[in-house]
Amino acid sequence: MGTKTAAILLTACLLLSACTANKPESAASDTSTSTKEQKTVSSETSYRNQTNRDDHNSAGKATVQLNKPVVDSSKTGESATVSATDKTYHLDKAYNVVPNQKGAEKKVILLTFDDGPKEASMINKIIDTLDKHKAKAIFFVNGYRVKEHPELLKLIHDRRQPIGNHSWDHIVLKNKSEAEVKKQIETVQKIVKDTTGQAPVFFRPPHGAGGDVGRKVAKENGLLYMTWSVGSLDWTMKKNQPNKTDAILKNVTEQLHPGSNILMHELPWTAEALDDLLTRLEQKGYQFVDPQYIELPAN
């Protein structure tokens, strides 16, 4: 009996061992795969969460940079409303742009274009370049030109560039009567508002000669009176004159200083030189003031 019992036990052990050895690997494999997938999902979730945090932080940083009050890159020109307490700059007696408080960027430039609006292609070329450099410029317009081509004024406005008053007929105002000066300034205020929905807040007298009466009438209309502190001299150049773009670069850079209020015109050679000019100014460490941050006279 003992021998038979031992034999039976041995046979049972052998059968049990065989069953264990032939057990399918699928369960172990599934467990391993499940563990790997959990690790992968966990890793991807962690990556997405980190990416989302990084995107959020980056967006926050970008917003801070875009909302800097010196250079306009996210604001929309005239359509953006800036309170009096947010005005960062003012013009001094020499018409330079000066910070209102410590800490504001001093190495800034105000860009301006006179005597328009003239041609759609030239306006678009100038504004394309301004947009490329995230810059704004005041376009000082004449009333008689606006009357002839109101669509050009609307083009400037629709492309989010500020519009200034440059008198109706581009005449010297300093020797004119107060009634004539009022007519020259106020008719431009009206036609610009009728065309765009907004009246100008900047005034530049033709030839830089407005006189005391011009200053008085400008102030009565809530206009900031200005001439310029750096002249490109583009208006002195002739169509067939060689190297005009180089001359513009030279004229501006030789006079350049912090707060420069640069006078340019809607002229083909100025439009051609503008990209190189703005690039050079940026390389010198200058930024472009958004005109909406310049302090206006009290009404």
PDB file of C-alpha atoms in Angstrom:
ATOM      1  CA  MET A   1       0.000   0.000   0.000  1.00  0.00           C
ATOM      2  CA  GLY A   2       2.809   2.417   0.854  1.00  0.00           C
ATOM      3  CA  THR A   3       4.424   1.903  -2.499  1.00  0.00           C
ATOM      4  CA  LYS A   4       1.166   2.500  -4.415  1.00  0.00           C
ATOM      5  CA  THR A   5       0.375   5.583  -2.387  1.00  0.00           C
ATOM      6  CA  ALA A   6       3.799   7.037  -3.096  1.00  0.00           C
ATOM      7  CA  ALA A   7       3.385   6.359  -6.790  1.00  0.00           C
ATOM      8  CA  ILE A   8      -0.016   8.080  -6.875  1.00  0.00           C
ATOM      9  CA  LEU A   9       1.340  11.100  -5.037  1.00  0.00           C
ATOM     10  CA  LEU A  10       4.299  11.331  -7.416  1.00  0.00           C
ATOM     11  CA  THR A  11       1.981  11.168 -10.447  1.00  0.00           C
ATOM     12  CA  ALA A  12      -0.240  13.917  -9.019  1.00  0.00           C
ATOM     13  CA  CYS A  13       2.737  16.163  -8.429  1.00  0.00           C
ATOM     14  CA  LEU A  14       3.972  15.643 -11.959  1.00  0.00           C
ATOM     15  CA  LEU A  15       0.546  16.513 -13.408  1.00  0.00           C
ATOM     16  CA  LEU A  16       0.272  19.642 -11.264  1.00  0.00           C
ATOM     17  CA  SER A  17       3.729  20.769 -12.304  1.00  0.00           C
ATOM     18  CA  ALA A  18       2.872  20.277 -15.966  1.00  0.00           C
ATOM     19  CA  CYS A  19      -0.309  22.344 -15.639  1.00  0.00           C
ATOM     20  CA  THR A  20       1.585  25.203 -13.983  1.00  0.00           C
ATOM     21  CA  ALA A  21       4.294  25.155 -16.634  1.00  0.00           C
ATOM     22  CA  ASN A  22       1.732  25.333 -19.455  1.00  0.00           C
ATOM     23  CA  LYS A  23      -0.201  28.287 -17.936  1.00  0.00           C
ATOM     24  CA  PRO A  24      -0.881  30.981 -20.673  1.00  0.00           C
ATOM     25  CA  GLU A  25       1.274  34.160 -20.535  1.00  0.00           C
ATOM     26  CA  SER A  26      -1.616  36.451 -21.480  1.00  0.00           C
ATOM     27  CA  ALA A  27      -2.525  37.360 -17.926  1.00  0.00           C
ATOM     28  CA  ALA A  28       1.013  38.325 -17.006  1.00  0.00           C
ATOM     29  CA  SER A  29       1.407  40.103 -20.325  1.00  0.00           C
ATOM     30  CA  ASP A  30      -1.873  42.007 -19.826  1.00  0.00           C
ATOM     31  CA  THR A  31      -0.741  43.084 -16.386  1.00  0.00           C
ATOM     32  CA  SER A  32       2.582  44.294 -17.766  1.00  0.00           C
ATOM     33  CA  THR A  33       0.872  46.125 -20.653  1.00  0.00           C
ATOM     34  CA  SER A  34      -1.615  47.713 -18.290  1.00  0.00           C
ATOM     35  CA  THR A  35       1.208  48.976 -16.096  1.00  0.00           C
ATOM     36  CA  LYS A  36       3.056  50.435 -19.117  1.00  0.00           C
ATOM     37  CA  GLU A  37      -0.123  52.110 -20.427  1.00  0.00           C
ATOM     38  CA  GLN A  38      -0.800  53.608 -17.024  1.00  0.00           C
ATOM     39  CA  LYS A  39       2.734  54.999 -16.951  1.00  0.00           C
ATOM     40  CA  THR A  40       2.335  56.332 -20.526  1.00  0.00           C
ATOM     41  CA  VAL A  41      -1.020  57.951 -19.782  1.00  0.00           C
ATOM     42  CA  SER A  42       0.393  59.421 -16.600  1.00  0.00           C
ATOM     43  CA  SER A  43       3.409  60.748 -18.493  1.00  0.00           C
ATOM     44  CA  GLU A  44       1.244  62.253 -21.280  1.00  0.00           C
ATOM     45  CA  THR A  45      -1.121  63.814 -18.755  1.00  0.00           C
ATOM     46  CA  SER A  46       1.819  65.309 -16.910  1.00  0.00           C
ATOM     47  CA  TYR A  47       3.220  66.645 -20.214  1.00  0.00           C
ATOM     48  CA  ARG A  48      -0.107  68.164 -21.227  1.00  0.00           C
ATOM     49  CA  ASN A  49      -0.529  69.768 -17.825  1.00  0.00           C
ATOM     50  CA  GLN A  50       2.993  71.166 -17.972  1.00  0.00           C
ATOM     51  CA  THR A  51       2.448  72.364 -21.534  1.00  0.00           C
ATOM     52  CA  ASN A  52      -0.788  74.049 -20.509  1.00  0.00           C
ATOM     53  CA  ARG A  53       0.992  75.753 -17.626  1.00  0.00           C
ATOM     54  CA  ASP A  54       3.799  76.840 -19.934  1.00  0.00           C
ATOM     55  CA  ASP A  55       1.287  78.140 -22.512  1.00  0.00           C
ATOM     56  CA  HIS A  56      -0.573  80.020 -19.806  1.00  0.00           C
ATOM     57  CA  ASN A  57       2.630  81.506 -18.447  1.00  0.00           C
ATOM     58  CA  SER A  58       3.822  82.398 -21.942  1.00  0.00           C
ATOM     59  CA  ALA A  59       0.505  84.018 -22.730  1.00  0.00           C
ATOM     60  CA  GLY A  60       0.770  86.044 -19.562  1.00  0.00           C
ATOM     61  CA  LYS A  61       4.251  87.218 -20.466  1.00  0.00           C
ATOM     62  CA  ALA A  62       3.153  88.073 -24.009  1.00  0.00           C
ATOM     63  CA  THR A  63       0.243  90.104 -22.685  1.00  0.00           C
ATOM     64  CA  VAL A  64       2.556  92.123 -20.476  1.00  0.00           C
ATOM     65  CA  GLN A  65       4.816  92.833 -23.428  1.00  0.00           C
ATOM     66  CA  LEU A  66       1.957  93.613 -25.793  1.00  0.00           C
ATOM     67  CA  ASN A  67       0.324  96.025 -23.383  1.00  0.00           C
ATOM     68  CA  LYS A  68       3.427  98.149 -22.877  1.00  0.00           C
ATOM     69  CA  PRO A  69       2.275 101.755 -23.271  1.00  0.00           C
ATOM     70  CA  VAL A  70       5.270 102.862 -25.347  1.00  0.00           C
ATOM     71  CA  VAL A  71       4.767 100.802 -28.455  1.00  0.00           C
ATOM     72  CA  ASP A  72       1.403  99.940 -29.870  1.00  0.00           C
ATOM     73  CA  SER A  73       1.142  96.297 -30.918  1.00  0.00           C
ATOM     74  CA  SER A  74      -2.117  95.118 -29.407  1.00  0.00           C
ATOM     75  CA  LYS A  75      -4.034  98.372 -29.044  1.00  0.00           C
ATOM     76  CA  THR A  76      -5.996  99.624 -32.006  1.00  0.00           C
ATOM     77  CA  GLY A  77      -4.949 103.209 -32.625  1.00  0.00           C
ATOM     78  CA  GLU A  78      -7.756 105.701 -32.417  1.00  0.00           C
ATOM     79  CA  SER A  79     -10.299 103.050 -31.483  1.00  0.00           C
ATOM     80  CA  ALA A  80      -8.538 102.312 -28.184  1.00  0.00           C
ATOM     81  CA  THR A  81      -9.612 104.473 -25.253  1.00  0.00           C
ATOM     82  CA  VAL A  82      -6.865 105.691 -22.945  1.00  0.00           C
ATOM     83  CA  SER A  83      -7.732 107.660 -19.819  1.00  0.00           C
ATOM     84  CA  ALA A  84      -5.932 110.863 -18.893  1.00  0.00           C
ATOM     85  CA  THR A  85      -4.179 109.086 -16.030  1.00  0.00           C
ATOM     86  CA  ASP A  86      -2.664 106.604 -18.500  1.00  0.00           C
ATOM     87  CA  LYS A  87      -0.998 109.275 -20.610  1.00  0.00           C
ATOM     88  CA  THR A  88       2.677 108.365 -20.403  1.00  0.00           C
ATOM     89  CA  TYR A  89       4.233 111.220 -22.413  1.00  0.00           C
ATOM     90  CA  HIS A  90       3.880 114.893 -23.239  1.00  0.00           C
ATOM     91  CA  LEU A  91       5.477 117.234 -25.771  1.00  0.00           C
ATOM     92  CA  ASP A  92       7.978 119.776 -24.512  1.00  0.00           C
ATOM     93  CA  LYS A  93       8.439 123.286 -25.953  1.00  0.00           C
ATOM     94  CA  ALA A  94      10.684 121.911 -28.701  1.00  0.00           C
ATOM     95  CA  TYR A  95       7.973 119.320 -29.565  1.00  0.00           C
ATOM     96  CA  ASN A  96      10.020 116.400 -28.321  1.00  0.00           C
ATOM     97  CA  VAL A  97       8.284 113.452 -26.659  1.00  0.00           C
ATOM     98  CA  VAL A  98       9.082 113.445 -22.931  1.00  0.00           C
ATOM     99  CA  PRO A  99       8.081 110.912 -20.233  1.00  0.00           C
ATOM    100  CA  ASN A 100       5.628 112.097 -17.586  1.00  0.00           C
ATOM    101  CA  GLN A 101       7.230 110.094 -14.807  1.00  0.00           C
ATOM    102  CA  LYS A 102      10.396 108.245 -13.866  1.00  0.00           C
ATOM    103  CA  GLY A 103      10.698 104.756 -15.230  1.00  0.00           C
ATOM    104  CA  ALA A 104       9.052 105.472 -18.576  1.00  0.00           C
ATOM    105  CA  GLU A 105      11.156 104.721 -21.626  1.00  0.00           C
ATOM    106  CA  LYS A 106      13.062 107.835 -22.754  1.00  0.00           C
ATOM    107  CA  LYS A 107      14.544 106.513 -25.985  1.00  0.00           C
ATOM    108  CA  VAL A 108      11.379 106.918 -28.010  1.00  0.00           C
ATOM    109  CA  ILE A 109      10.316 108.353 -31.352  1.00  0.00           C
ATOM    110  CA  LEU A 110       7.088 109.848 -32.692  1.00  0.00           C
ATOM    111  CA  LEU A 111       6.455 109.151 -36.390  1.00  0.00           C
ATOM    112  CA  THR A 112       4.362 111.574 -38.472  1.00  0.00           C
ATOM    113  CA  PHE A 113       3.345 111.971 -42.138  1.00  0.00           C
ATOM    114  CA  ASP A 114       2.033 115.250 -43.592  1.00  0.00           C
ATOM    115  CA  ASP A 115       0.117 116.489 -46.642  1.00  0.00           C
ATOM    116  CA  GLY A 116      -2.170 113.541 -47.331  1.00  0.00           C
ATOM    117  CA  PRO A 117      -4.178 111.632 -48.121  1.00  0.00           C
ATOM    118  CA  LYS A 118      -2.748 111.153 -51.618  1.00  0.00           C
ATOM    119  CA  GLU A 119      -2.702 107.638 -53.081  1.00  0.00           C
ATOM    120  CA  ALA A 120      -4.063 104.315 -51.823  1.00  0.00           C
ATOM    121  CA  SER A 121      -1.020 102.318 -52.950  1.00  0.00           C
ATOM    122  CA  MET A 122       1.373 104.654 -51.157  1.00  0.00           C
ATOM    123  CA  ILE A 123      -0.753 104.782 -48.002  1.00  0.00           C
ATOM    124  CA  ASN A 124      -0.961 100.991 -47.922  1.00  0.00           C
ATOM    125  CA  LYS A 125       2.778 100.640 -48.445  1.00  0.00           C
ATOM    126  CA  ILE A 126       3.520 103.031 -45.570  1.00  0.00           C
ATOM    127  CA  ILE A 127       1.043 101.353 -43.223  1.00  0.00           C
ATOM    128  CA  ASP A 128       2.235  97.867 -44.201  1.00  0.00           C
ATOM    129  CA  THR A 129       5.694  98.916 -43.039  1.00  0.00           C
ATOM    130  CA  LEU A 130       4.342 100.473 -39.845  1.00  0.00           C
ATOM    131  CA  ASP A 131       2.448  97.260 -39.098  1.00  0.00           C
ATOM    132  CA  LYS A 132       5.593  95.208 -39.722  1.00  0.00           C
ATOM    133  CA  HIS A 133       7.387  97.228 -37.044  1.00  0.00           C
ATOM    134  CA  LYS A 134       4.321  97.375 -34.754  1.00  0.00           C
ATOM    135  CA  ALA A 135       4.387 101.168 -35.009  1.00  0.00           C
ATOM    136  CA  LYS A 136       1.810 103.948 -35.185  1.00  0.00           C
ATOM    137  CA  ALA A 137       2.185 107.293 -36.950  1.00  0.00           C
ATOM    138  CA  ILE A 138       0.051 110.416 -37.052  1.00  0.00           C
ATOM    139  CA  PHE A 139      -1.207 111.136 -40.577  1.00  0.00           C
ATOM    140  CA  PHE A 140      -1.716 114.914 -40.747  1.00  0.00           C
ATOM    141  CA  VAL A 141      -4.246 115.527 -43.530  1.00  0.00           C
ATOM    142  CA  ASN A 142      -5.418 118.520 -45.548  1.00  0.00           C
ATOM    143  CA  GLY A 143      -9.136 119.162 -45.847  1.00  0.00           C
ATOM    144  CA  TYR A 144      -9.175 119.775 -49.592  1.00  0.00           C
ATOM    145  CA  ARG A 145      -7.533 116.383 -50.176  1.00  0.00           C
ATOM    146  CA  VAL A 146     -10.049 114.660 -47.902  1.00  0.00           C
ATOM    147  CA  LYS A 147     -12.890 116.310 -49.821  1.00  0.00           C
ATOM    148  CA  GLU A 148     -11.468 115.006 -53.111  1.00  0.00           C
ATOM    149  CA  HIS A 149     -10.839 111.475 -51.821  1.00  0.00           C
ATOM    150  CA  PRO A 150     -12.679 110.674 -48.579  1.00  0.00           C
ATOM    151  CA  GLU A 151     -12.092 106.964 -49.236  1.00  0.00           C
ATOM    152  CA  LEU A 152      -8.358 107.512 -48.677  1.00  0.00           C
ATOM    153  CA  LEU A 153      -8.976 109.056 -45.274  1.00  0.00           C
ATOM    154  CA  LYS A 154     -11.221 106.135 -44.414  1.00  0.00           C
ATOM    155  CA  LEU A 155      -8.434 103.779 -45.517  1.00  0.00           C
ATOM    156  CA  ILE A 156      -6.043 105.323 -42.985  1.00  0.00           C
ATOM    157  CA  HIS A 157      -8.679 105.155 -40.277  1.00  0.00           C
ATOM    158  CA  ASP A 158      -9.705 101.583 -41.088  1.00  0.00           C
ATOM    159  CA  ARG A 159      -6.064 100.523 -40.880  1.00  0.00           C
ATOM    160  CA  ARG A 160      -5.934 101.850 -37.313  1.00  0.00           C
ATOM    161  CA  GLN A 161      -3.593 104.799 -37.773  1.00  0.00           C
ATOM    162  CA  PRO A 162      -4.214 108.137 -35.992  1.00  0.00           C
ATOM    163  CA  ILE A 163      -5.315 111.105 -38.087  1.00  0.00           C
ATOM    164  CA  GLY A 164      -4.199 114.670 -37.451  1.00  0.00           C
ATOM    165  CA  ASN A 165      -5.393 118.101 -38.652  1.00  0.00           C
ATOM    166  CA  HIS A 166      -3.070 119.905 -41.100  1.00  0.00           C
ATOM    167  CA  SER A 167      -5.472 122.734 -42.080  1.00  0.00           C
ATOM    168  CA  TRP A 168      -7.784 122.858 -45.067  1.00  0.00           C
ATOM    169  CA  ASP A 169      -5.647 124.511 -47.774  1.00  0.00           C
ATOM    170  CA  HIS A 170      -2.078 124.046 -46.480  1.00  0.00           C
ATOM    171  CA  ILE A 171      -1.504 127.790 -46.183  1.00  0.00           C
ATOM    172  CA  VAL A 172       0.646 129.771 -43.759  1.00  0.00           C
ATOM    173  CA  LEU A 173      -1.686 130.589 -40.869  1.00  0.00           C
ATOM    174  CA  LYS A 174       0.372 132.891 -38.666  1.00  0.00           C
ATOM    175  CA  ASN A 175      -0.569 136.047 -40.574  1.00  0.00           C
ATOM    176  CA  LYS A 176      -4.235 135.189 -41.102  1.00  0.00           C
ATOM    177  CA  SER A 177      -7.198 136.534 -39.170  1.00  0.00           C
ATOM    178  CA  GLU A 178      -8.684 134.493 -36.351  1.00  0.00           C
ATOM    179  CA  ALA A 179     -11.811 133.908 -38.446  1.00  0.00           C
ATOM    180  CA  GLU A 180      -9.751 132.497 -41.319  1.00  0.00           C
ATOM    181  CA  VAL A 181      -7.656 130.314 -38.990  1.00  0.00           C
ATOM    182  CA  LYS A 182     -10.818 128.958 -37.364  1.00  0.00           C
ATOM    183  CA  LYS A 183     -12.202 128.117 -40.789  1.00  0.00           C
ATOM    184  CA  GLN A 184      -8.973 126.387 -41.837  1.00  0.00           C
ATOM    185  CA  ILE A 185      -8.861 124.238 -38.686  1.00  0.00           C
ATOM    186  CA  GLU A 186     -12.500 123.642 -37.834  1.00  0.00           C
ATOM    187  CA  THR A 187     -13.595 122.604 -41.330  1.00  0.00           C
ATOM    188  CA  VAL A 188     -10.983 119.847 -41.190  1.00  0.00           C
ATOM    189  CA  GLN A 189     -12.247 118.766 -37.781  1.00  0.00           C
ATOM    190  CA  LYS A 190     -15.739 118.452 -39.237  1.00  0.00           C
ATOM    191  CA  ILE A 191     -14.888 116.616 -42.449  1.00  0.00           C
ATOM    192  CA  VAL A 192     -12.660 114.099 -40.656  1.00  0.00           C
ATOM    193  CA  LYS A 193     -15.340 113.399 -38.060  1.00  0.00           C
ATOM    194  CA  ASP A 194     -18.037 113.131 -40.727  1.00  0.00           C
ATOM    195  CA  THR A 195     -15.871 110.670 -42.684  1.00  0.00           C
ATOM    196  CA  THR A 196     -14.447 108.507 -39.893  1.00  0.00           C
ATOM    197  CA  GLY A 197     -16.662 109.204 -36.889  1.00  0.00           C
ATOM    198  CA  GLN A 198     -13.772 110.691 -34.926  1.00  0.00           C
ATOM    199  CA  ALA A 199     -12.350 114.210 -34.877  1.00  0.00           C
ATOM    200  CA  PRO A 200      -8.556 114.675 -34.778  1.00  0.00           C
ATOM    201  CA  VAL A 201      -6.798 115.459 -31.497  1.00  0.00           C
ATOM    202  CA  PHE A 202      -3.468 116.567 -33.028  1.00  0.00           C
ATOM    203  CA  PHE A 203      -2.792 119.694 -35.080  1.00  0.00           C
ATOM    204  CA  ARG A 204       0.268 120.625 -37.111  1.00  0.00           C
ATOM    205  CA  PRO A 205       0.262 123.980 -38.894  1.00  0.00           C
ATOM    206  CA  PRO A 206       1.466 123.949 -42.505  1.00  0.00           C
ATOM    207  CA  HIS A 207       5.104 125.008 -42.842  1.00  0.00           C
ATOM    208  CA  GLY A 208       5.313 124.867 -39.031  1.00  0.00           C
ATOM    209  CA  ALA A 209       3.870 128.374 -38.891  1.00  0.00           C
ATOM    210  CA  GLY A 210       0.648 128.632 -36.906  1.00  0.00           C
ATOM    211  CA  GLY A 211       1.333 131.712 -34.823  1.00  0.00           C
ATOM    212  CA  ASP A 212      -0.415 132.633 -31.588  1.00  0.00           C
ATOM    213  CA  VAL A 213      -3.827 132.551 -33.251  1.00  0.00           C
ATOM    214  CA  GLY A 214      -3.200 129.050 -34.573  1.00  0.00           C
ATOM    215  CA  ARG A 215      -2.259 127.879 -31.077  1.00  0.00           C
ATOM    216  CA  LYS A 216      -5.341 129.523 -29.597  1.00  0.00           C
ATOM    217  CA  VAL A 217      -7.786 128.027 -32.098  1.00  0.00           C
ATOM    218  CA  ALA A 218      -6.150 124.606 -31.833  1.00  0.00           C
ATOM    219  CA  LYS A 219      -6.522 124.633 -28.054  1.00  0.00           C
ATOM    220  CA  GLU A 220     -10.151 125.760 -28.273  1.00  0.00           C
ATOM    221  CA  ASN A 221     -10.801 122.679 -30.406  1.00  0.00           C
ATOM    222  CA  GLY A 222      -9.038 120.326 -27.990  1.00  0.00           C
ATOM    223  CA  LEU A 223      -6.107 119.880 -30.357  1.00  0.00           C
ATOM    224  CA  LEU A 224      -2.500 119.333 -29.317  1.00  0.00           C
ATOM    225  CA  TYR A 225      -0.446 121.830 -31.330  1.00  0.00           C
ATOM    226  CA  MET A 226       2.909 120.610 -32.623  1.00  0.00           C
ATOM    227  CA  THR A 227       5.486 121.148 -35.312  1.00  0.00           C
ATOM    228  CA  TRP A 228       8.457 118.725 -35.274  1.00  0.00           C
ATOM    229  CA  SER A 229      11.960 118.281 -33.889  1.00  0.00           C
ATOM    230  CA  VAL A 230      13.540 116.134 -36.645  1.00  0.00           C
ATOM    231  CA  GLY A 231      12.929 116.786 -40.330  1.00  0.00           C
ATOM    232  CA  SER A 232      13.509 114.060 -42.904  1.00  0.00           C
ATOM    233  CA  LEU A 233      13.781 116.784 -45.594  1.00  0.00           C
ATOM    234  CA  ASP A 234      11.938 114.430 -47.944  1.00  0.00           C
ATOM    235  CA  TRP A 235       9.884 117.386 -49.187  1.00  0.00           C
ATOM    236  CA  THR A 236      12.991 119.083 -50.597  1.00  0.00           C
ATOM    237  CA  MET A 237      13.795 116.167 -52.891  1.00  0.00           C
ATOM    238  CA  LYS A 238      12.982 115.952 -56.591  1.00  0.00           C
ATOM    239  CA  LYS A 239      11.549 112.973 -58.428  1.00  0.00           C
ATOM    240  CA  ASN A 240      14.671 112.482 -60.570  1.00  0.00           C
ATOM    241  CA  GLN A 241      17.117 113.063 -57.709  1.00  0.00           C
ATOM    242  CA  PRO A 242      19.376 110.029 -57.141  1.00  0.00           C
ATOM    243  CA  ASN A 243      19.831 108.237 -53.788  1.00  0.00           C
ATOM    244  CA  LYS A 244      16.806 109.832 -52.155  1.00  0.00           C
ATOM    245  CA  THR A 245      16.241 106.943 -49.725  1.00  0.00           C
ATOM    246  CA  ASP A 246      19.847 107.138 -48.533  1.00  0.00           C
ATOM    247  CA  ALA A 247      19.452 110.885 -48.070  1.00  0.00           C
ATOM    248  CA  ILE A 248      16.363 110.391 -45.897  1.00  0.00           C
ATOM    249  CA  LEU A 249      18.196 107.873 -43.702  1.00  0.00           C
ATOM    250  CA  LYS A 250      21.112 110.249 -43.327  1.00  0.00           C
ATOM    251  CA  ASN A 251      18.953 113.285 -42.585  1.00  0.00           C
ATOM    252  CA  VAL A 252      17.015 111.526 -39.831  1.00  0.00           C
ATOM    253  CA  THR A 253      19.856 109.635 -38.155  1.00  0.00           C
ATOM    254  CA  GLU A 254      22.106 112.701 -38.023  1.00  0.00           C
ATOM    255  CA  GLN A 255      19.452 114.634 -36.058  1.00  0.00           C
ATOM    256  CA  LEU A 256      18.227 111.682 -34.000  1.00  0.00           C
ATOM    257  CA  HIS A 257      17.824 112.061 -30.231  1.00  0.00           C
ATOM    258  CA  PRO A 258      15.558 110.638 -27.495  1.00  0.00           C
ATOM    259  CA  GLY A 259      12.037 111.969 -27.969  1.00  0.00           C
ATOM    260  CA  SER A 260      12.469 112.788 -31.658  1.00  0.00           C
ATOM    261  CA  ASN A 261       9.281 113.974 -33.382  1.00  0.00           C
ATOM    262  CA  ILE A 262      10.038 113.008 -36.980  1.00  0.00           C
ATOM    263  CA  LEU A 263       8.423 114.854 -39.890  1.00  0.00           C
ATOM    264  CA  MET A 264       7.872 112.856 -43.077  1.00  0.00           C
ATOM    265  CA  HIS A 265       5.458 113.118 -45.981  1.00  0.00           C
ATOM    266  CA  GLU A 266       3.304 110.872 -48.142  1.00  0.00           C
ATOM    267  CA  LEU A 267       5.916 110.649 -50.891  1.00  0.00           C
ATOM    268  CA  PRO A 268       7.048 107.630 -52.937  1.00  0.00           C
ATOM    269  CA  TRP A 269      10.685 107.841 -51.857  1.00  0.00           C
ATOM    270  CA  THR A 270       9.694 108.147 -48.209  1.00  0.00           C
ATOM    271  CA  ALA A 271       7.496 105.071 -48.481  1.00  0.00           C
ATOM    272  CA  GLU A 272      10.437 103.285 -50.110  1.00  0.00           C
ATOM    273  CA  ALA A 273      12.907 104.303 -47.373  1.00  0.00           C
ATOM    274  CA  LEU A 274      10.614 103.662 -44.411  1.00  0.00           C
ATOM    275  CA  ASP A 275      11.399  99.994 -43.729  1.00  0.00           C
ATOM    276  CA  ASP A 276      15.160 100.601 -43.707  1.00  0.00           C
ATOM    277  CA  LEU A 277      14.679 103.703 -41.570  1.00  0.00           C
ATOM    278  CA  LEU A 278      12.576 101.995 -38.908  1.00  0.00           C
ATOM    279  CA  THR A 279      14.931  99.008 -38.862  1.00  0.00           C
ATOM    280  CA  ARG A 280      17.891 101.293 -38.314  1.00  0.00           C
ATOM    281  CA  LEU A 281      16.110 103.179 -35.533  1.00  0.00           C
ATOM    282  CA  GLU A 282      15.276  99.904 -33.797  1.00  0.00           C
ATOM    283  CA  GLN A 283      18.881  98.789 -34.099  1.00  0.00           C
ATOM    284  CA  LYS A 284      19.862 101.983 -32.296  1.00  0.00           C
ATOM    285  CA  GLY A 285      17.575 100.989 -29.430  1.00  0.00           C
ATOM    286  CA  TYR A 286      14.644 103.305 -30.143  1.00  0.00           C
ATOM    287  CA  GLN A 287      10.962 102.477 -29.675  1.00  0.00           C
ATOM    288  CA  PHE A 288       7.973 104.049 -31.403  1.00  0.00           C
ATOM    289  CA  VAL A 289       5.494 105.962 -29.284  1.00  0.00           C
ATOM    290  CA  ASP A 290       1.818 105.215 -29.753  1.00  0.00           C
ATOM    291  CA  PRO A 291       0.287 108.716 -30.122  1.00  0.00           C
ATOM    292  CA  GLN A 292      -2.696 107.784 -27.958  1.00  0.00           C
ATOM    293  CA  TYR A 293      -0.376 107.850 -24.925  1.00  0.00           C
ATOM    294  CA  ILE A 294       0.622 111.490 -25.489  1.00  0.00           C
ATOM    295  CA  GLU A 295      -0.986 113.995 -23.135  1.00  0.00           C
ATOM    296  CA  LEU A 296      -3.538 116.345 -24.709  1.00  0.00           C
ATOM    297  CA  PRO A 297      -4.326 119.932 -23.664  1.00  0.00           C
ATOM    298  CA  ALA A 298      -7.070 120.440 -21.108  1.00  0.00           C
ATOM    299  CA  ASN A 299     -10.347 121.534 -22.670  1.00  0.00           C
TER     300      ASN A 299
END
